[in-house]
C-alpha positions as a LaTeX table, in Angstrom:
\begin{tabular}{lrrr}
\hline
Residue & $x$ (\AA) & $y$ (\AA) & $z$ (\AA) \\
\hline
Unk1 & 114.32 & 89.67 & 85.46 \\
Unk2 & 113.42 & 89.88 & 89.14 \\
Unk3 & 115.12 & 92.25 & 91.55 \\
Unk4 & 117.12 & 89.41 & 93.09 \\
Unk5 & 118.20 & 88.18 & 89.67 \\
Unk6 & 119.17 & 91.73 & 88.70 \\
Unk7 & 121.20 & 92.10 & 91.88 \\
Unk8 & 123.09 & 88.86 & 91.34 \\
Unk9 & 123.76 & 89.62 & 87.68 \\
Unk10 & 125.01 & 93.12 & 88.59 \\
Unk11 & 127.34 & 91.65 & 91.20 \\
Unk12 & 128.66 & 89.07 & 88.75 \\
Unk13 & 129.15 & 91.70 & 86.04 \\
Unk14 & 130.83 & 94.37 & 88.17 \\
Unk15 & 131.00 & 93.62 & 91.87 \\
Unk16 & 132.95 & 90.39 & 91.81 \\
Unk17 & 135.77 & 91.88 & 89.73 \\
Unk18 & 135.76 & 95.08 & 91.82 \\
Unk19 & 136.39 & 93.11 & 95.00 \\
Unk20 & 138.88 & 90.73 & 93.39 \\
Unk21 & 140.93 & 93.38 & 91.58 \\
Unk22 & 140.80 & 96.29 & 94.02 \\
Unk23 & 140.68 & 94.45 & 97.36 \\
Unk24 & 142.28 & 91.04 & 96.74 \\
Unk25 & 143.54 & 90.62 & 100.31 \\
Unk26 & 140.02 & 91.23 & 101.67 \\
Unk27 & 138.07 & 89.10 & 99.18 \\
Unk28 & 138.04 & 86.12 & 101.54 \\
Unk29 & 136.23 & 88.18 & 104.17 \\
Unk30 & 133.48 & 89.64 & 101.97 \\
Unk31 & 130.00 & 88.13 & 102.01 \\
Unk32 & 127.81 & 89.40 & 99.16 \\
Unk33 & 124.09 & 89.21 & 98.49 \\
Unk34 & 120.83 & 91.10 & 98.75 \\
Unk35 & 119.04 & 90.98 & 102.10 \\
Unk36 & 116.78 & 93.43 & 103.90 \\
Unk37 & 113.92 & 95.76 & 103.07 \\
Unk38 & 112.17 & 95.89 & 99.71 \\
Unk39 & 109.78 & 93.62 & 97.84 \\
Unk40 & 112.66 & 92.29 & 95.72 \\
Unk41 & 114.20 & 90.69 & 98.82 \\
Unk42 & 110.99 & 88.68 & 99.27 \\
Unk43 & 110.70 & 87.87 & 95.58 \\
Unk44 & 107.47 & 89.86 & 95.33 \\
Unk45 & 108.62 & 92.75 & 93.13 \\
Unk46 & 106.82 & 93.70 & 89.92 \\
Unk47 & 106.60 & 96.67 & 87.58 \\
Unk48 & 105.11 & 98.86 & 90.29 \\
Unk49 & 108.10 & 98.18 & 92.52 \\
Unk50 & 110.48 & 99.93 & 90.15 \\
Unk51 & 109.32 & 103.48 & 90.92 \\
Unk52 & 111.28 & 103.68 & 94.20 \\
Unk53 & 114.27 & 102.08 & 95.93 \\
Unk54 & 114.76 & 99.58 & 93.13 \\
Unk55 & 117.51 & 98.88 & 90.65 \\
Unk56 & 120.96 & 97.34 & 90.33 \\
Unk57 & 122.71 & 96.99 & 93.66 \\
Unk58 & 123.94 & 94.48 & 96.21 \\
Unk59 & 125.20 & 94.27 & 99.77 \\
Unk60 & 128.77 & 93.56 & 100.89 \\
Unk61 & 129.05 & 92.45 & 104.53 \\
Unk62 & 132.42 & 92.63 & 106.29 \\
Unk63 & 133.57 & 91.57 & 109.77 \\
Unk64 & 133.94 & 94.51 & 112.12 \\
Unk65 & 137.74 & 94.76 & 112.06 \\
Unk66 & 137.85 & 94.50 & 108.26 \\
Unk67 & 135.08 & 97.07 & 107.92 \\
Unk68 & 137.01 & 99.50 & 110.12 \\
Unk69 & 140.13 & 99.01 & 108.02 \\
Unk70 & 138.66 & 98.99 & 104.53 \\
Unk71 & 134.90 & 99.65 & 104.63 \\
Unk72 & 135.10 & 103.28 & 103.56 \\
Unk73 & 137.40 & 102.56 & 100.62 \\
Unk74 & 135.25 & 99.65 & 99.49 \\
Unk75 & 132.10 & 101.79 & 99.71 \\
Unk76 & 133.76 & 104.44 & 97.53 \\
Unk77 & 134.66 & 101.77 & 94.97 \\
Unk78 & 131.08 & 100.46 & 95.11 \\
Unk79 & 129.73 & 103.94 & 94.40 \\
Unk80 & 131.88 & 104.17 & 91.27 \\
Unk81 & 130.17 & 101.14 & 89.72 \\
Unk82 & 127.82 & 101.82 & 86.78 \\
Unk83 & 124.50 & 103.32 & 87.87 \\
Unk84 & 122.55 & 101.66 & 85.05 \\
Unk85 & 122.48 & 97.94 & 84.28 \\
Unk86 & 120.17 & 95.90 & 82.04 \\
Unk87 & 118.20 & 99.07 & 81.34 \\
Unk88 & 117.53 & 99.67 & 85.05 \\
Unk89 & 118.79 & 102.67 & 87.03 \\
Unk90 & 118.61 & 102.56 & 90.80 \\
Unk91 & 116.01 & 104.98 & 92.16 \\
Unk92 & 116.35 & 105.77 & 95.86 \\
Unk93 & 114.10 & 107.71 & 98.18 \\
Unk94 & 115.45 & 109.37 & 101.31 \\
Unk95 & 113.89 & 106.60 & 103.40 \\
Unk96 & 115.35 & 103.89 & 101.18 \\
Unk97 & 118.95 & 105.04 & 101.27 \\
Unk98 & 121.51 & 102.63 & 102.67 \\
Unk99 & 119.80 & 99.40 & 101.65 \\
Unk100 & 122.73 & 98.37 & 99.44 \\
Unk101 & 126.46 & 98.97 & 99.64 \\
Unk102 & 129.10 & 97.99 & 102.19 \\
Unk103 & 128.11 & 97.05 & 105.75 \\
Unk104 & 129.65 & 95.97 & 109.03 \\
Unk105 & 128.08 & 92.55 & 109.72 \\
Unk106 & 127.39 & 93.42 & 113.36 \\
Unk107 & 125.79 & 96.76 & 112.52 \\
Unk108 & 123.64 & 95.20 & 109.80 \\
Unk109 & 122.09 & 92.69 & 112.18 \\
Unk110 & 121.79 & 95.23 & 114.98 \\
Unk111 & 119.78 & 97.52 & 112.71 \\
Unk112 & 117.09 & 94.90 & 112.23 \\
Unk113 & 117.08 & 92.75 & 115.37 \\
Unk114 & 118.75 & 94.97 & 117.96 \\
Unk115 & 121.70 & 92.65 & 118.57 \\
Unk116 & 124.91 & 91.92 & 116.69 \\
Unk117 & 124.39 & 88.17 & 116.47 \\
Unk118 & 121.60 & 85.65 & 116.87 \\
Unk119 & 119.79 & 85.91 & 120.25 \\
Unk120 & 121.31 & 83.98 & 123.13 \\
Unk121 & 118.34 & 83.87 & 125.53 \\
Unk122 & 114.62 & 83.26 & 125.34 \\
Unk123 & 113.95 & 86.81 & 126.51 \\
Unk124 & 116.01 & 88.16 & 123.61 \\
Unk125 & 114.08 & 85.96 & 121.20 \\
Unk126 & 110.79 & 87.05 & 122.74 \\
Unk127 & 111.56 & 90.69 & 122.02 \\
Unk128 & 112.13 & 90.13 & 118.30 \\
Unk129 & 109.12 & 90.92 & 116.09 \\
Unk130 & 108.36 & 88.45 & 113.34 \\
Unk131 & 108.53 & 91.14 & 110.67 \\
Unk132 & 112.07 & 92.14 & 111.69 \\
Unk133 & 113.20 & 88.53 & 111.49 \\
Unk134 & 111.46 & 88.13 & 108.13 \\
Unk135 & 113.36 & 91.16 & 106.84 \\
Unk136 & 116.79 & 90.11 & 108.04 \\
Unk137 & 116.40 & 86.54 & 106.72 \\
Unk138 & 114.96 & 87.57 & 103.35 \\
Unk139 & 116.77 & 87.70 & 100.03 \\
Unk140 & 119.78 & 85.65 & 99.09 \\
Unk141 & 123.48 & 85.40 & 99.91 \\
Unk142 & 125.51 & 85.03 & 96.71 \\
Unk143 & 128.87 & 84.26 & 98.29 \\
Unk144 & 130.24 & 84.08 & 101.83 \\
Unk145 & 133.74 & 82.58 & 101.93 \\
Unk146 & 134.28 & 83.40 & 105.61 \\
Unk147 & 130.80 & 82.27 & 106.67 \\
Unk148 & 130.35 & 84.78 & 109.50 \\
Unk149 & 127.34 & 86.53 & 107.99 \\
Unk150 & 125.68 & 83.24 & 106.99 \\
Unk151 & 126.26 & 81.64 & 110.39 \\
Unk152 & 124.07 & 84.30 & 112.05 \\
Unk153 & 121.54 & 84.13 & 109.22 \\
Unk154 & 121.27 & 80.36 & 109.46 \\
Unk155 & 120.74 & 80.54 & 113.23 \\
Unk156 & 117.86 & 82.94 & 112.69 \\
Unk157 & 116.40 & 80.78 & 109.92 \\
Unk158 & 116.07 & 77.89 & 112.38 \\
Unk159 & 113.05 & 79.81 & 113.70 \\
Unk160 & 112.06 & 80.69 & 117.24 \\
Unk161 & 113.06 & 78.33 & 120.07 \\
Unk162 & 110.17 & 76.05 & 121.06 \\
Unk163 & 109.17 & 78.01 & 124.18 \\
Unk164 & 109.03 & 81.29 & 122.26 \\
Unk165 & 107.12 & 79.69 & 119.40 \\
Unk166 & 104.54 & 78.40 & 121.89 \\
Unk167 & 104.27 & 81.73 & 123.72 \\
Unk168 & 103.77 & 83.72 & 120.54 \\
Unk169 & 101.24 & 81.18 & 119.32 \\
Unk170 & 99.29 & 81.45 & 122.58 \\
Unk171 & 99.17 & 85.22 & 122.19 \\
Unk172 & 97.73 & 84.85 & 118.68 \\
Unk173 & 95.14 & 82.34 & 119.88 \\
Unk174 & 94.11 & 84.69 & 122.69 \\
Unk175 & 93.74 & 87.68 & 120.36 \\
Unk176 & 91.81 & 85.63 & 117.80 \\
Unk177 & 89.29 & 84.43 & 120.36 \\
Unk178 & 88.99 & 87.82 & 122.06 \\
Unk179 & 88.68 & 90.00 & 118.97 \\
Unk180 & 87.00 & 87.61 & 116.55 \\
Unk181 & 85.11 & 84.89 & 118.38 \\
Unk182 & 83.93 & 87.14 & 121.22 \\
Unk183 & 84.06 & 90.87 & 120.53 \\
Unk184 & 83.26 & 91.12 & 116.83 \\
Unk185 & 79.66 & 89.92 & 117.04 \\
Unk186 & 79.04 & 91.84 & 120.26 \\
Unk187 & 80.19 & 95.07 & 118.60 \\
Unk188 & 77.89 & 94.43 & 115.65 \\
Unk189 & 74.90 & 93.73 & 117.90 \\
Unk190 & 75.50 & 97.06 & 119.62 \\
Unk191 & 75.76 & 98.89 & 116.31 \\
Unk192 & 79.38 & 99.77 & 117.07 \\
Unk193 & 80.45 & 99.28 & 113.48 \\
Unk194 & 83.76 & 101.13 & 113.74 \\
Unk195 & 84.72 & 99.02 & 116.77 \\
Unk196 & 83.67 & 95.88 & 114.87 \\
Unk197 & 85.90 & 96.92 & 111.98 \\
Unk198 & 88.86 & 97.25 & 114.33 \\
Unk199 & 88.06 & 93.93 & 116.03 \\
Unk200 & 87.98 & 92.22 & 112.65 \\
Unk201 & 91.35 & 93.76 & 111.77 \\
Unk202 & 92.90 & 92.51 & 115.02 \\
Unk203 & 91.51 & 89.04 & 114.33 \\
Unk204 & 92.87 & 88.94 & 110.79 \\
Unk205 & 96.38 & 90.05 & 111.80 \\
Unk206 & 96.50 & 87.49 & 114.61 \\
Unk207 & 95.17 & 84.72 & 112.38 \\
Unk208 & 97.69 & 85.41 & 109.62 \\
Unk209 & 100.50 & 85.41 & 112.17 \\
Unk210 & 99.24 & 82.12 & 113.63 \\
Unk211 & 99.35 & 80.55 & 110.18 \\
Unk212 & 102.95 & 81.67 & 109.68 \\
Unk213 & 103.91 & 80.43 & 113.14 \\
Unk214 & 102.37 & 77.03 & 112.50 \\
Unk215 & 104.39 & 76.86 & 109.28 \\
Unk216 & 107.56 & 77.85 & 111.20 \\
Unk217 & 108.01 & 80.89 & 108.97 \\
Unk218 & 108.45 & 84.53 & 109.94 \\
Unk219 & 105.57 & 86.76 & 108.89 \\
Unk220 & 106.65 & 89.67 & 106.65 \\
Unk221 & 105.65 & 93.35 & 106.69 \\
Unk222 & 101.86 & 93.81 & 106.59 \\
Unk223 & 101.82 & 94.74 & 102.89 \\
Unk224 & 103.13 & 91.28 & 102.01 \\
Unk225 & 101.46 & 89.16 & 104.71 \\
Unk226 & 98.77 & 87.80 & 102.41 \\
Unk227 & 101.06 & 87.42 & 99.40 \\
Unk228 & 103.49 & 85.39 & 101.47 \\
Unk229 & 100.78 & 82.94 & 102.49 \\
Unk230 & 100.84 & 81.53 & 98.96 \\
Unk231 & 104.24 & 80.04 & 99.78 \\
Unk232 & 103.20 & 78.31 & 103.01 \\
Unk233 & 102.54 & 74.58 & 103.21 \\
Unk234 & 99.97 & 74.28 & 106.00 \\
Unk235 & 96.59 & 76.02 & 106.31 \\
Unk236 & 96.51 & 77.23 & 102.71 \\
Unk237 & 92.72 & 77.41 & 102.85 \\
Unk238 & 92.79 & 80.03 & 105.60 \\
Unk239 & 94.02 & 82.74 & 103.22 \\
Unk240 & 90.84 & 82.53 & 101.14 \\
Unk241 & 88.63 & 82.63 & 104.24 \\
Unk242 & 90.44 & 85.69 & 105.56 \\
Unk243 & 90.23 & 87.45 & 102.21 \\
Unk244 & 86.48 & 86.91 & 102.18 \\
Unk245 & 86.29 & 88.24 & 105.73 \\
Unk246 & 88.27 & 91.38 & 104.92 \\
Unk247 & 86.32 & 92.18 & 101.77 \\
Unk248 & 82.88 & 91.95 & 103.41 \\
Unk249 & 81.73 & 95.28 & 104.82 \\
Unk250 & 80.82 & 95.46 & 108.50 \\
Unk251 & 77.08 & 95.85 & 108.04 \\
Unk252 & 74.15 & 94.21 & 109.79 \\
Unk253 & 73.31 & 92.01 & 106.79 \\
Unk254 & 76.86 & 90.63 & 106.68 \\
Unk255 & 77.23 & 89.89 & 110.39 \\
Unk256 & 76.25 & 86.23 & 110.34 \\
Unk257 & 78.47 & 85.49 & 107.34 \\
Unk258 & 81.48 & 87.22 & 108.91 \\
Unk259 & 80.91 & 85.32 & 112.17 \\
Unk260 & 80.83 & 82.08 & 110.16 \\
Unk261 & 84.10 & 82.98 & 108.44 \\
Unk262 & 85.76 & 83.83 & 111.75 \\
Unk263 & 84.66 & 80.48 & 113.15 \\
Unk264 & 85.85 & 78.62 & 110.05 \\
Unk265 & 89.30 & 80.17 & 110.42 \\
Unk266 & 89.44 & 79.21 & 114.10 \\
Unk267 & 88.36 & 75.66 & 113.31 \\
Unk268 & 91.17 & 75.39 & 110.76 \\
Unk269 & 93.70 & 76.68 & 113.28 \\
Unk270 & 92.41 & 74.35 & 116.00 \\
Unk271 & 92.64 & 71.33 & 113.70 \\
Unk272 & 96.23 & 72.20 & 112.83 \\
Unk273 & 97.02 & 72.60 & 116.53 \\
Unk274 & 95.65 & 69.08 & 117.00 \\
Unk275 & 97.57 & 67.69 & 114.05 \\
Unk276 & 100.83 & 69.13 & 115.38 \\
Unk277 & 99.92 & 67.79 & 118.86 \\
Unk278 & 100.15 & 71.25 & 120.39 \\
Unk279 & 96.67 & 70.92 & 121.91 \\
Unk280 & 94.58 & 67.84 & 122.59 \\
Unk281 & 91.03 & 69.16 & 122.89 \\
Unk282 & 88.57 & 69.86 & 120.09 \\
Unk283 & 86.89 & 72.99 & 121.46 \\
Unk284 & 86.85 & 75.57 & 118.68 \\
Unk285 & 87.01 & 78.55 & 121.07 \\
Unk286 & 90.76 & 79.07 & 120.98 \\
Unk287 & 90.96 & 80.84 & 124.34 \\
Unk288 & 90.10 & 77.54 & 126.02 \\
Unk289 & 93.35 & 75.97 & 124.79 \\
Unk290 & 95.71 & 78.77 & 125.83 \\
Unk291 & 96.58 & 77.52 & 129.29 \\
Unk292 & 97.21 & 74.01 & 128.02 \\
Unk293 & 99.83 & 75.43 & 125.66 \\
Unk294 & 101.28 & 77.67 & 128.37 \\
Unk295 & 101.85 & 74.64 & 130.59 \\
Unk296 & 104.06 & 73.13 & 127.87 \\
Unk297 & 106.49 & 76.08 & 128.07 \\
Unk298 & 109.58 & 74.94 & 129.98 \\
Unk299 & 111.11 & 78.37 & 130.67 \\
Unk300 & 109.39 & 79.64 & 133.81 \\
Unk301 & 110.11 & 83.28 & 133.00 \\
Unk302 & 108.28 & 82.93 & 129.69 \\
Unk303 & 105.56 & 80.70 & 131.13 \\
Unk304 & 104.67 & 83.33 & 133.74 \\
Unk305 & 103.94 & 86.02 & 131.14 \\
Unk306 & 100.27 & 86.95 & 130.51 \\
Unk307 & 98.81 & 84.77 & 127.78 \\
Unk308 & 98.13 & 87.74 & 125.51 \\
Unk309 & 101.62 & 89.24 & 125.89 \\
Unk310 & 103.92 & 89.52 & 122.90 \\
Unk311 & 106.08 & 92.30 & 121.52 \\
Unk312 & 104.79 & 91.44 & 118.02 \\
\hline
\end{tabular}
């Protein structure tokens, strides 16, 4: 049983009746599910995941006025539910406290994206890191009779507005060409192996993010970036190339092979940019396409930002 399945079964066994019997007048306001931090919210949990911040539990999200009126009482009722279910006992670290239980909808979203609802402007969207959006749109909502929690969630799941998507993509292209296509080999030729290692890391992070962006999916926390690529539709081959790149040591004898892998990744990205009609040219040096993409951004405030800028 996965963490998400455990959460839903625990809610159905105990949570649903708790809400219905103890808070019948508030049942219509309560959204329930499991969303947020933790591998179980991404569906990536395994036996190793169970040693911390794992076990039976679920989230209850209430509108602000209902939370003020009844949140404390509902949290107390939640804490009286059985601690063990299906042989699993929830194990929480200090850092992992507060991932399940009763929440104010506005506060829940503010914790992860800094605002109480979906962003209203391009600047607000620009300031939201992919990983934060991946976290707050992870997991599953089991029930939401009012629909307030899901309305915000569904807005976020629509992905970045076009101008923000393009700007973030440009930033990834710029970093990929700067760190991988330009600086990596130069560092190796100078014998600056530590710098080359860092350049390769910057390239890999930017390339993985570009793949997620081109799939219109938010990239998760770095620990799960590669795992999540298995669930993407486009550019599946890039994961294998990047894994080869990461696993090769930065030594003189590996330089040419790593340069080849970097170029192969960039070629794959460029071809996908062509296929999606984001760029027209066939130059494999990604930097040379950045200004073409920038010109397609309608919002002048976003278009005037430096090509490499992004809050990440």
